[in-house]
XYZ file of C-alpha atoms in Angstrom:
186
model
C 148.232 8.465 -81.300
C 145.084 6.378 -81.492
C 141.845 7.390 -79.788
C 142.272 4.402 -77.432
C 145.738 5.623 -76.411
C 144.344 9.135 -75.972
C 141.671 7.773 -73.620
C 144.179 5.667 -71.681
C 146.675 8.518 -71.339
C 143.844 10.686 -70.004
C 142.903 7.873 -67.599
C 146.523 7.782 -66.401
C 146.406 11.552 -65.817
C 143.149 11.235 -63.869
C 144.443 8.317 -61.820
C 147.775 10.032 -61.166
C 146.210 13.332 -60.107
C 143.024 12.298 -58.295
C 143.712 8.708 -57.218
C 141.571 5.625 -57.755
C 138.327 7.216 -56.524
C 138.555 9.921 -59.172
C 138.840 7.462 -62.048
C 135.460 7.590 -63.754
C 134.492 7.424 -67.400
C 133.219 10.999 -67.228
C 136.465 12.270 -65.655
C 138.492 10.565 -68.383
C 136.275 12.044 -71.117
C 136.833 15.499 -69.613
C 140.595 15.022 -69.239
C 140.869 13.772 -72.815
C 138.737 16.639 -74.142
C 136.337 14.136 -75.682
C 132.547 14.045 -75.818
C 130.804 12.346 -72.917
C 130.568 8.602 -73.525
C 133.803 8.345 -75.510
C 135.609 6.392 -72.799
C 132.646 4.019 -72.467
C 132.860 3.281 -76.184
C 136.346 1.815 -75.622
C 135.990 0.495 -72.060
C 132.472 -0.511 -71.016
C 133.307 -0.958 -67.328
C 135.665 0.632 -64.838
C 137.451 -2.734 -64.513
C 138.059 -2.770 -68.277
C 139.356 0.795 -68.061
C 141.775 -0.087 -65.254
C 142.965 -3.135 -67.211
C 143.573 -0.894 -70.213
C 145.538 1.489 -67.986
C 147.769 -1.419 -66.889
C 148.503 -2.237 -70.533
C 149.222 1.407 -71.378
C 151.482 1.861 -68.340
C 153.454 -1.191 -69.437
C 153.748 0.219 -72.976
C 154.975 3.578 -71.709
C 157.453 2.074 -69.244
C 158.770 -0.279 -71.932
C 159.354 2.778 -74.149
C 161.318 4.404 -71.305
C 163.457 1.299 -70.834
C 164.090 1.168 -74.563
C 165.332 4.760 -74.596
C 167.388 4.621 -71.413
C 168.806 1.120 -71.057
C 171.279 1.233 -73.916
C 174.456 -0.009 -72.229
C 174.042 -2.593 -69.539
C 177.217 -4.567 -70.189
C 178.535 -4.285 -66.622
C 177.070 -3.534 -63.181
C 178.158 0.117 -63.280
C 176.495 0.664 -66.666
C 173.359 -1.087 -65.399
C 173.313 1.174 -62.316
C 173.595 4.237 -64.533
C 170.797 3.034 -66.842
C 168.494 2.072 -63.961
C 169.280 5.360 -62.204
C 168.277 7.248 -65.356
C 165.069 5.232 -65.595
C 164.188 5.900 -61.950
C 164.931 9.592 -62.394
C 162.746 9.718 -65.515
C 159.893 7.905 -63.745
C 160.194 10.274 -60.773
C 160.052 13.225 -63.176
C 156.965 11.657 -64.791
C 155.191 12.071 -61.461
C 151.621 11.601 -62.717
C 152.533 8.424 -64.631
C 154.292 6.974 -61.603
C 151.501 7.927 -59.196
C 149.041 6.195 -61.546
C 151.300 3.130 -61.528
C 151.283 3.067 -57.737
C 147.495 3.536 -57.655
C 147.138 0.502 -59.922
C 149.350 -1.514 -57.555
C 147.093 -0.554 -54.649
C 144.010 -1.523 -56.632
C 145.654 -4.860 -57.509
C 145.889 -5.657 -53.815
C 142.097 -5.963 -53.685
C 141.469 -7.185 -57.246
C 143.151 -10.579 -57.747
C 142.660 -10.565 -61.528
C 144.524 -7.256 -61.764
C 147.244 -8.661 -59.513
C 147.597 -11.589 -61.936
C 147.999 -9.175 -64.865
C 150.715 -7.295 -62.996
C 152.403 -10.607 -62.136
C 152.340 -11.455 -65.858
C 153.971 -8.110 -66.667
C 156.665 -8.850 -64.075
C 157.179 -12.272 -65.668
C 157.766 -10.624 -69.055
C 160.239 -8.211 -67.461
C 162.006 -11.181 -65.859
C 162.263 -12.941 -69.240
C 164.039 -9.908 -70.640
C 166.103 -8.783 -67.643
C 166.811 -12.097 -65.887
C 169.378 -13.292 -68.432
C 170.978 -9.846 -68.365
C 171.347 -10.007 -64.574
C 172.705 -13.555 -64.908
C 175.250 -12.476 -67.527
C 176.539 -9.838 -65.128
C 177.429 -12.522 -62.604
C 174.352 -13.124 -60.464
C 174.154 -16.596 -59.000
C 170.358 -16.189 -58.648
C 169.054 -13.818 -61.358
C 165.383 -14.194 -60.389
C 166.029 -13.250 -56.754
C 168.372 -10.419 -57.706
C 165.948 -9.000 -60.275
C 163.166 -9.011 -57.668
C 165.465 -7.126 -55.317
C 166.365 -4.613 -58.022
C 162.696 -4.030 -58.874
C 161.902 -3.560 -55.177
C 164.715 -1.019 -54.890
C 163.370 0.839 -57.942
C 159.859 0.935 -56.459
C 161.194 2.042 -53.077
C 163.279 4.830 -54.576
C 160.303 6.036 -56.603
C 157.899 5.911 -53.685
C 160.244 7.866 -51.444
C 160.945 10.486 -54.102
C 157.239 10.926 -54.835
C 156.299 11.220 -51.168
C 159.246 13.374 -50.142
C 160.962 14.882 -53.208
C 164.647 15.563 -52.731
C 166.394 18.054 -55.024
C 169.616 16.023 -54.870
C 167.883 12.743 -55.796
C 170.628 10.414 -57.059
C 169.065 7.005 -57.669
C 172.020 5.637 -59.648
C 174.219 5.677 -56.554
C 171.670 3.740 -54.510
C 171.276 1.211 -57.329
C 175.058 0.974 -57.655
C 175.315 0.136 -53.942
C 172.718 -2.633 -54.268
C 174.413 -4.043 -57.371
C 177.754 -4.120 -55.555
C 176.058 -6.323 -52.982
C 174.707 -8.597 -55.719
C 177.806 -8.865 -57.857
C 180.631 -8.048 -55.465
C 182.908 -10.668 -53.978
C 181.338 -12.985 -51.427
C 181.901 -12.080 -47.790
C 185.031 -13.487 -46.196
C 184.300 -16.025 -43.468
C 186.217 -15.269 -40.347
């Protein structure tokens, strides 16, 4: 792991445990076990640090997708893969809380919102054709819905953890609505 990654992973821990107000260069140095000023050497401003956190969160989530989304050849397999991803992200509580803190910060920092929108665009480039191949008549709309379901499941599990958390079943229900037969007009 590079020193930059070490700093960013510590920043994620700080953000995920103390929230946005706790994210300072000094707090990151302490969390990383580095000498004071180390974080500033890589990220001169708090804005640069938060931008680096966005990049690192994307890297780490992409790694999770790569490990978990192996078979997505049909809606049931996709539901299982997405359910595993949601479960993993819920288990990685600090990472996911940091992700949500960044989303909140993006609501008041337009440039950060644009970076998140760019990350969503890259996800759509990868996942949109997959959703289309499974039978969606509007892959962009359906992917947005799926991402909203993922975020909703995560938020609820973080705020009110349930021991019987079964995200795959919820995802499966949503996918049935996307890919199932159209409603019969009566």
